[in-house]
Tab-separated table of C-alpha atoms in Angstrom:
chain	number	residue	atom	x	y	z
D	27	MET	CA	5.902	45.049	33.161
D	28	SER	CA	3.011	42.848	34.259
D	29	ASP	CA	-0.608	42.842	35.339
D	30	GLU	CA	-2.230	41.201	38.345
D	31	ALA	CA	-2.964	37.548	37.652
D	32	PRO	CA	-6.575	37.281	36.491
D	33	VAL	CA	-8.825	34.273	36.239
D	34	ALA	CA	-9.038	33.015	32.660
D	35	ALA	CA	-12.737	33.729	32.191
D	36	GLU	CA	-12.418	36.464	29.590
D	37	LYS	CA	-11.202	36.109	26.025
D	38	ILE	CA	-7.413	35.762	25.908
D	39	GLU	CA	-5.636	37.409	22.989
D	40	GLY	CA	-1.958	37.699	22.142
D	41	ILE	CA	0.622	34.968	22.730
D	42	VAL	CA	-0.144	32.045	25.047
D	43	VAL	CA	2.702	30.020	26.565
D	44	GLY	CA	2.147	26.848	28.585
D	45	VAL	CA	4.401	26.352	31.611
D	46	ASP	CA	4.894	23.462	34.033
D	47	GLY	CA	8.174	24.350	35.716
D	48	SER	CA	10.351	22.063	33.574
D	49	GLN	CA	13.463	23.228	31.736
D	50	GLN	CA	11.608	22.692	28.450
D	51	SER	CA	8.884	24.976	29.762
D	52	LYS	CA	11.446	27.671	30.585
D	53	CYS	CA	12.834	27.488	27.038
D	54	ALA	CA	9.341	27.985	25.647
D	55	LEU	CA	8.731	30.871	28.061
D	56	ARG	CA	11.854	32.751	26.983
D	57	TRP	CA	11.092	32.258	23.302
D	58	ALA	CA	7.492	33.406	23.757
D	59	GLU	CA	8.609	36.499	25.711
D	60	ARG	CA	10.960	37.617	22.941
D	61	GLU	CA	8.258	37.051	20.330
D	62	ALA	CA	5.723	39.025	22.388
D	63	VAL	CA	8.123	41.961	22.618
D	64	ARG	CA	8.848	41.785	18.878
D	65	ARG	CA	5.140	41.748	17.999
D	66	GLY	CA	4.031	44.161	20.708
D	67	SER	CA	1.596	41.465	21.907
D	68	VAL	CA	0.393	40.509	25.372
D	69	LEU	CA	2.183	37.462	26.803
D	70	ASN	CA	-0.234	35.116	28.598
D	71	ILE	CA	1.495	32.595	30.895
D	72	VAL	CA	-0.761	29.597	31.492
D	73	SER	CA	-0.445	26.637	33.841
D	74	ALA	CA	-3.060	23.869	33.975
D	75	TYR	CA	-3.497	21.098	36.509
D	76	THR	CA	-5.668	18.053	37.065
D	77	ILE	CA	-6.359	15.844	40.084
D	78	PRO	CA	-5.138	12.317	39.312
D	79	VAL	CA	-8.060	9.925	38.770
D	80	PHE	CA	-6.842	7.471	41.383
D	81	ALA	CA	-6.715	10.266	43.988
D	82	ALA	CA	-10.103	11.742	43.146
D	83	SER	CA	-11.820	8.349	43.208
D	84	SER	CA	-10.378	7.322	46.569
D	85	MET	CA	-11.094	10.499	48.539
D	86	ASP	CA	-14.210	11.822	50.187
D	87	ALA	CA	-15.338	15.384	49.434
D	88	GLY	CA	-13.266	16.967	52.200
D	89	TYR	CA	-9.999	15.336	51.207
D	90	SER	CA	-10.693	16.047	47.538
D	91	THR	CA	-10.983	19.772	48.270
D	92	LEU	CA	-7.732	19.691	50.218
D	93	ASP	CA	-6.000	17.872	47.373
D	94	ASP	CA	-7.281	20.403	44.836
D	95	ASP	CA	-5.964	23.294	46.950
D	96	LEU	CA	-2.590	21.595	47.271
D	97	ILE	CA	-2.230	20.923	43.567
D	98	ARG	CA	-3.431	24.399	42.630
D	99	GLY	CA	-0.861	25.819	45.037
D	100	GLY	CA	1.847	24.025	43.058
D	101	ALA	CA	0.551	25.531	39.825
D	102	GLU	CA	0.485	28.990	41.396
D	103	GLU	CA	4.131	28.626	42.427
D	104	ILE	CA	5.086	27.623	38.881
D	105	VAL	CA	3.376	30.700	37.483
D	106	ARG	CA	4.990	32.966	40.094
D	107	GLN	CA	8.417	31.602	39.205
D	108	ALA	CA	7.756	32.032	35.483
D	109	ARG	CA	6.839	35.675	36.037
D	110	ALA	CA	9.935	36.172	38.213
D	111	ASP	CA	12.115	34.706	35.446
D	112	LEU	CA	10.877	37.478	33.151
D	113	GLU	CA	11.495	40.319	35.593
D	114	GLY	CA	12.434	43.459	33.672
D	115	SER	CA	10.789	42.272	30.454
D	116	GLN	CA	9.228	44.904	28.208
D	117	ALA	CA	6.315	42.576	27.464
D	118	GLN	CA	2.892	43.052	29.002
D	119	ILE	CA	2.460	39.863	31.037
D	120	ARG	CA	-0.677	38.192	32.329
D	121	THR	CA	-0.923	34.883	34.166
D	122	TYR	CA	-3.658	32.249	34.250
D	123	ILE	CA	-4.133	29.055	36.250
D	124	GLU	CA	-6.677	26.596	34.908
D	125	SER	CA	-8.113	23.365	36.226
D	126	GLY	CA	-8.451	20.891	33.404
D	127	ASP	CA	-6.620	18.791	30.875
D	128	PRO	CA	-3.606	20.845	29.711
D	129	ALA	CA	-4.089	20.037	26.029
D	130	GLY	CA	-7.785	20.934	26.251
D	131	VAL	CA	-7.056	24.183	28.100
D	132	LEU	CA	-4.521	25.356	25.519
D	133	LEU	CA	-6.752	24.239	22.673
D	134	ASP	CA	-9.604	26.351	24.043
D	135	LEU	CA	-7.303	29.366	24.383
D	136	SER	CA	-6.093	28.927	20.803
D	137	GLN	CA	-9.516	30.079	19.590
D	138	ASP	CA	-8.571	33.725	20.172
D	139	ALA	CA	-4.775	33.648	20.565
D	140	GLU	CA	-2.289	34.813	17.929
D	141	LEU	CA	0.126	32.040	18.820
D	142	VAL	CA	0.451	29.191	21.339
D	143	VAL	CA	3.947	28.226	22.523
D	144	VAL	CA	4.970	25.035	24.348
D	145	GLY	CA	8.104	22.980	24.990
D	146	THR	CA	8.766	19.535	23.603
D	147	ARG	CA	8.362	17.496	26.786
D	148	GLY	CA	7.010	18.149	30.246
D	149	ARG	CA	8.017	16.792	33.607
D	150	GLY	CA	4.733	15.124	34.469
D	151	GLY	CA	3.623	15.049	38.079
D	152	PHE	CA	0.597	16.751	39.606
D	153	VAL	CA	0.753	19.908	37.537
D	154	GLY	CA	0.866	17.526	34.857
D	155	ARG	CA	2.056	16.841	31.423
D	156	LEU	CA	1.405	20.375	30.255
D	157	LEU	CA	4.014	19.870	27.562
D	158	GLY	CA	5.031	16.344	26.526
D	159	SER	CA	1.957	14.780	24.968
D	160	VAL	CA	0.511	18.272	24.572
D	161	SER	CA	3.222	19.184	22.083
D	162	SER	CA	1.998	16.276	19.942
D	163	ALA	CA	-1.755	16.791	20.310
D	164	LEU	CA	-2.021	20.578	20.335
D	165	PRO	CA	-0.444	21.433	16.943
D	166	ALA	CA	-2.808	19.068	15.129
D	167	HIS	CA	-5.951	20.705	16.512
D	168	SER	CA	-5.027	24.267	17.466
D	169	LYS	CA	-7.017	27.088	15.891
D	170	CYS	CA	-3.929	29.298	15.664
D	171	PRO	CA	-0.271	28.587	14.852
D	172	THR	CA	1.592	26.580	17.501
D	173	VAL	CA	5.311	26.884	18.188
D	174	VAL	CA	7.158	24.013	19.869
D	175	VAL	CA	10.526	24.993	21.361
D	176	PRO	CA	13.100	22.205	21.927
D	177	LEU	CA	15.291	21.905	25.000
D	178	CYS	CA	18.419	22.356	22.877
D	179	MET	CA	17.532	26.059	22.653
D	180	SER	CA	18.358	26.486	26.354
D	181	LYS	CA	22.113	26.884	25.878
D	182	GLU	CA	21.578	29.262	22.972
D	183	GLN	CA	19.249	31.384	25.080
D	184	GLU	CA	21.839	31.568	27.839
D	185	SER	CA	24.394	32.761	25.276
D	186	SER	CA	22.254	35.552	23.756
D	187	GLY	CA	20.654	33.187	21.290
D	188	ASN	CA	23.389	32.660	18.701
D	189	ALA	CA	26.662	31.659	20.330
D	190	ALA	CA	26.569	27.950	19.455
D	191	VAL	CA	24.699	28.040	16.145
D	192	GLU	CA	24.256	30.768	13.569
D	193	ARG	CA	20.542	30.900	12.792
D	194	ASN	CA	19.981	33.098	9.772
D	195	CYS	CA	16.767	32.103	7.985
D	196	ILE	CA	13.226	30.834	8.313
D	197	VAL	CA	12.529	27.452	6.707
D	198	VAL	CA	9.136	26.269	5.490
D	199	GLY	CA	8.285	22.812	4.221
D	200	VAL	CA	6.015	22.702	1.181
D	201	ASP	CA	4.284	19.934	-0.765
D	202	GLY	CA	1.948	21.815	-3.100
D	203	SER	CA	-1.157	21.484	-0.939
D	204	ASP	CA	-3.309	24.399	0.233
D	205	ARG	CA	-2.394	23.496	3.803
D	206	ALA	CA	1.273	23.894	2.951
D	207	ARG	CA	0.497	27.243	1.312
D	208	SER	CA	-1.094	28.453	4.531
D	209	ALA	CA	2.197	27.590	6.217
D	210	VAL	CA	4.123	29.443	3.505
D	211	LEU	CA	2.128	32.635	4.117
D	212	ALA	CA	2.729	32.436	7.865
D	213	ALA	CA	6.426	31.798	7.276
D	214	ALA	CA	6.645	34.733	4.869
D	215	ASP	CA	5.016	37.016	7.444
D	216	ALA	CA	7.594	35.919	10.016
D	217	ALA	CA	10.496	36.361	7.584
D	218	VAL	CA	9.429	39.864	6.585
D	219	ALA	CA	8.890	40.890	10.217
D	220	SER	CA	12.354	39.604	11.178
D	221	ASP	CA	14.116	40.722	7.970
D	222	LEU	CA	15.283	37.166	7.338
D	223	THR	CA	15.556	35.017	4.229
D	224	LEU	CA	12.739	32.523	3.675
D	225	ARG	CA	13.894	29.078	2.512
D	226	LEU	CA	11.160	27.037	0.822
D	227	ILE	CA	12.031	23.341	0.954
D	228	CYS	CA	10.275	20.502	-0.825
D	229	ALA	CA	11.553	17.027	0.083
D	230	VAL	CA	10.766	14.271	-2.414
D	231	PRO	CA	11.313	10.710	-1.124
D	232	PRO	CA	13.065	8.418	-3.628
D	233	VAL	CA	10.348	6.854	-5.777
D	234	GLY	CA	11.684	3.334	-5.331
D	235	ALA	CA	11.687	3.628	-1.542
D	236	ALA	CA	8.367	5.421	-1.136
D	237	LEU	CA	6.313	3.695	-3.835
D	238	ALA	CA	7.580	0.171	-4.332
D	239	TRP	CA	4.516	-0.740	-6.379
D	240	MET	CA	5.230	1.869	-9.053
D	241	PRO	CA	6.818	0.850	-12.383
D	242	ALA	CA	10.603	0.950	-12.353
D	243	THR	CA	10.488	3.195	-15.422
D	244	ILE	CA	9.519	6.233	-13.317
D	245	ASP	CA	12.387	8.699	-13.524
D	246	GLN	CA	13.244	10.231	-10.151
D	247	GLU	CA	14.962	13.165	-11.812
D	248	ALA	CA	11.870	13.840	-13.937
D	249	VAL	CA	9.794	13.907	-10.754
D	250	LEU	CA	12.233	16.375	-9.194
D	251	GLU	CA	12.153	18.558	-12.290
D	252	ASP	CA	8.353	18.687	-12.226
D	253	VAL	CA	8.420	19.686	-8.554
D	254	ARG	CA	10.983	22.404	-9.313
D	255	TYR	CA	8.645	23.812	-11.943
D	256	GLN	CA	5.746	23.862	-9.486
D	257	MET	CA	8.006	25.575	-6.953
D	258	SER	CA	8.859	28.281	-9.489
D	259	VAL	CA	5.156	28.965	-10.036
D	260	GLY	CA	4.650	29.102	-6.293
D	261	THR	CA	7.452	31.603	-5.769
D	262	LYS	CA	5.939	33.919	-8.391
D	263	TRP	CA	2.675	33.831	-6.453
D	264	LEU	CA	4.454	34.504	-3.177
D	265	ARG	CA	6.476	37.339	-4.711
D	266	SER	CA	3.246	39.013	-5.849
D	267	HIS	CA	2.248	39.384	-2.183
D	268	TYR	CA	5.707	39.946	-0.700
D	269	PRO	CA	7.732	41.912	-3.256
D	270	GLU	CA	10.538	42.663	-0.772
D	271	LEU	CA	10.798	39.131	0.629
D	272	LYS	CA	14.217	37.487	0.389
D	273	MET	CA	13.632	33.939	-0.851
D	274	GLU	CA	15.531	30.742	-1.563
D	275	THR	CA	14.021	27.502	-2.887
D	276	ASP	CA	15.360	23.975	-2.835
D	277	VAL	CA	13.966	20.646	-4.015
D	278	VAL	CA	15.700	17.782	-2.254
D	279	SER	CA	15.566	14.051	-2.879
D	280	GLY	CA	15.223	12.437	0.520
D	281	PRO	CA	12.923	11.634	3.461
D	282	PRO	CA	11.036	14.800	4.449
D	283	VAL	CA	11.624	14.351	8.187
D	284	GLU	CA	15.389	14.038	7.758
D	285	VAL	CA	15.532	16.971	5.352
D	286	LEU	CA	13.614	19.362	7.596
D	287	ILE	CA	15.484	18.311	10.734
D	288	ARG	CA	18.748	19.019	8.938
D	289	GLU	CA	17.457	22.393	7.766
D	290	SER	CA	16.308	23.264	11.297
D	291	GLU	CA	19.909	23.361	12.532
D	292	HIS	CA	20.375	26.830	11.010
D	293	ALA	CA	16.796	28.104	11.060
D	294	VAL	CA	15.410	30.706	13.432
D	295	LEU	CA	12.080	28.963	12.841
D	296	THR	CA	10.987	25.893	10.874
D	297	VAL	CA	7.396	26.059	9.630
D	298	THR	CA	5.054	23.273	8.500
D	299	GLY	CA	1.344	22.859	7.931
D	300	SER	CA	-0.723	20.594	10.155
D	301	ARG	CA	-1.377	18.032	7.405
D	302	GLY	CA	-0.015	17.268	3.968
D	303	ARG	CA	-1.424	15.760	0.802
D	304	GLY	CA	0.831	12.737	0.375
D	305	GLY	CA	1.797	11.651	-3.128
D	306	PHE	CA	5.247	12.002	-4.639
D	307	THR	CA	6.184	14.952	-2.504
D	308	GLY	CA	5.325	12.738	0.202
D	309	MET	CA	3.534	13.417	3.458
D	310	LEU	CA	5.853	16.343	4.126
D	311	LEU	CA	3.455	17.679	6.720
D	312	GLY	CA	0.899	15.390	8.405
D	313	SER	CA	2.579	12.599	10.333
D	314	THR	CA	5.968	13.883	9.238
D	315	SER	CA	5.412	17.064	11.240
D	316	GLN	CA	5.409	14.901	14.367
D	317	GLY	CA	8.908	13.660	13.589
D	318	VAL	CA	10.095	17.192	12.928
D	319	LEU	CA	8.486	18.482	16.146
D	320	HIS	CA	10.275	15.990	18.358
D	321	HIS	CA	13.693	16.002	16.689
D	322	SER	CA	14.086	19.543	15.375
D	323	LYS	CA	17.220	21.474	16.284
D	324	GLY	CA	15.233	24.696	16.653
D	325	PRO	CA	11.695	26.031	17.169
D	326	VAL	CA	8.960	24.589	14.930
D	327	MET	CA	5.752	26.390	14.002
D	328	VAL	CA	2.770	24.281	12.913
D	329	VAL	CA	0.180	26.312	11.001
D	330	PRO	CA	-3.464	25.165	10.796
D	331	ASP	CA	-5.674	25.441	7.728
D	332	SER	CA	-6.748	28.974	6.944
D	333	GLU	CA	-9.260	30.737	4.709
D	334	ASP	CA	-6.781	33.349	3.546
D	335	PRO	CA	-8.113	34.870	0.281
D	336	ARG	CA	-4.595	34.766	-1.117
D	337	LEU	CA	-4.944	30.997	-1.439
D	338	GLU	CA	-7.586	31.526	-4.120
D	339	ASP	CA	-5.238	33.917	-5.888
D	340	ARG	CA	-2.663	31.099	-6.044
D	341	LYS	CA	-4.927	29.137	-8.408
D	342	ASN	CA	-4.644	31.952	-10.947
D	343	PHE	CA	-0.905	31.364	-11.157
D	344	ASP	CA	-1.503	27.654	-11.805
D	345	THR	CA	-3.877	28.558	-14.649
D	346	ARG	CA	-1.426	30.977	-16.208
D	347	ALA	CA	1.357	28.398	-16.052
D	348	GLN	CA	-0.810	25.818	-17.830
D	349	GLU	CA	-1.654	28.298	-20.588
D	350	GLN	CA	1.974	29.102	-21.332
């Protein structure tokens, strides 16, 4: 079911999906629709457009108005087609057409949204670059979690979602930082809601490769063992808030990007924070999240910093571990 297309002047809540008519956009749309149905949330379909600078600067006022109408008409057609593609959906659907930079439009909407969903790359053109560069810029600055859906999901969607690959868990990358813990909480929520196993992965780059200036006496296995201990403390904390959560943990020696991309092949969702802390466990989030976003084999959720009170509770588990 759907509502009449309103103008995006009021506060938008629920799930926001950016569309530009590309195949990547359609993948994101389908994923967002299923998530909206699962959550019982409103699905807000958004298209944004801008007048190219060269066109705006070379036209008088009359031609500029005509050009704006023409470009907006293209955006309206994209939104109409997106709605038609979801005919029969059980989601409550609303549509919005905005004039402005696509990344800026979606960033503004993220203030009140539960989730923003985009594809990995757009098709460019007048309606312009709604995805593409947006899928790099938006996750780093969004006020709510952002999900980026890769084009490779298209064939799986056409085959009821699981014909080519069995996706049976939710994966979250951790590095011991509070930002990573925010991602862990979001991933745990998703795992519980979907009745899936949560896999917590910490990738530790080889010391020799990542820190060439460090003494050769540093024992890589000792580093891994210390990380495993910290992971065990973290799982106790997580279990205290999610007693029924099915969990697996793994500490892997290897480049974080490669590890998470490999894990994404069998994940319903791969979750990271927006930034990491660096150090031995090694920039797992931060710039690494960009590599995961653009090469993942499945949807990636990037979770911004949060002020969840459970993060303070986590410090109590660190204290207890030190006292033992």
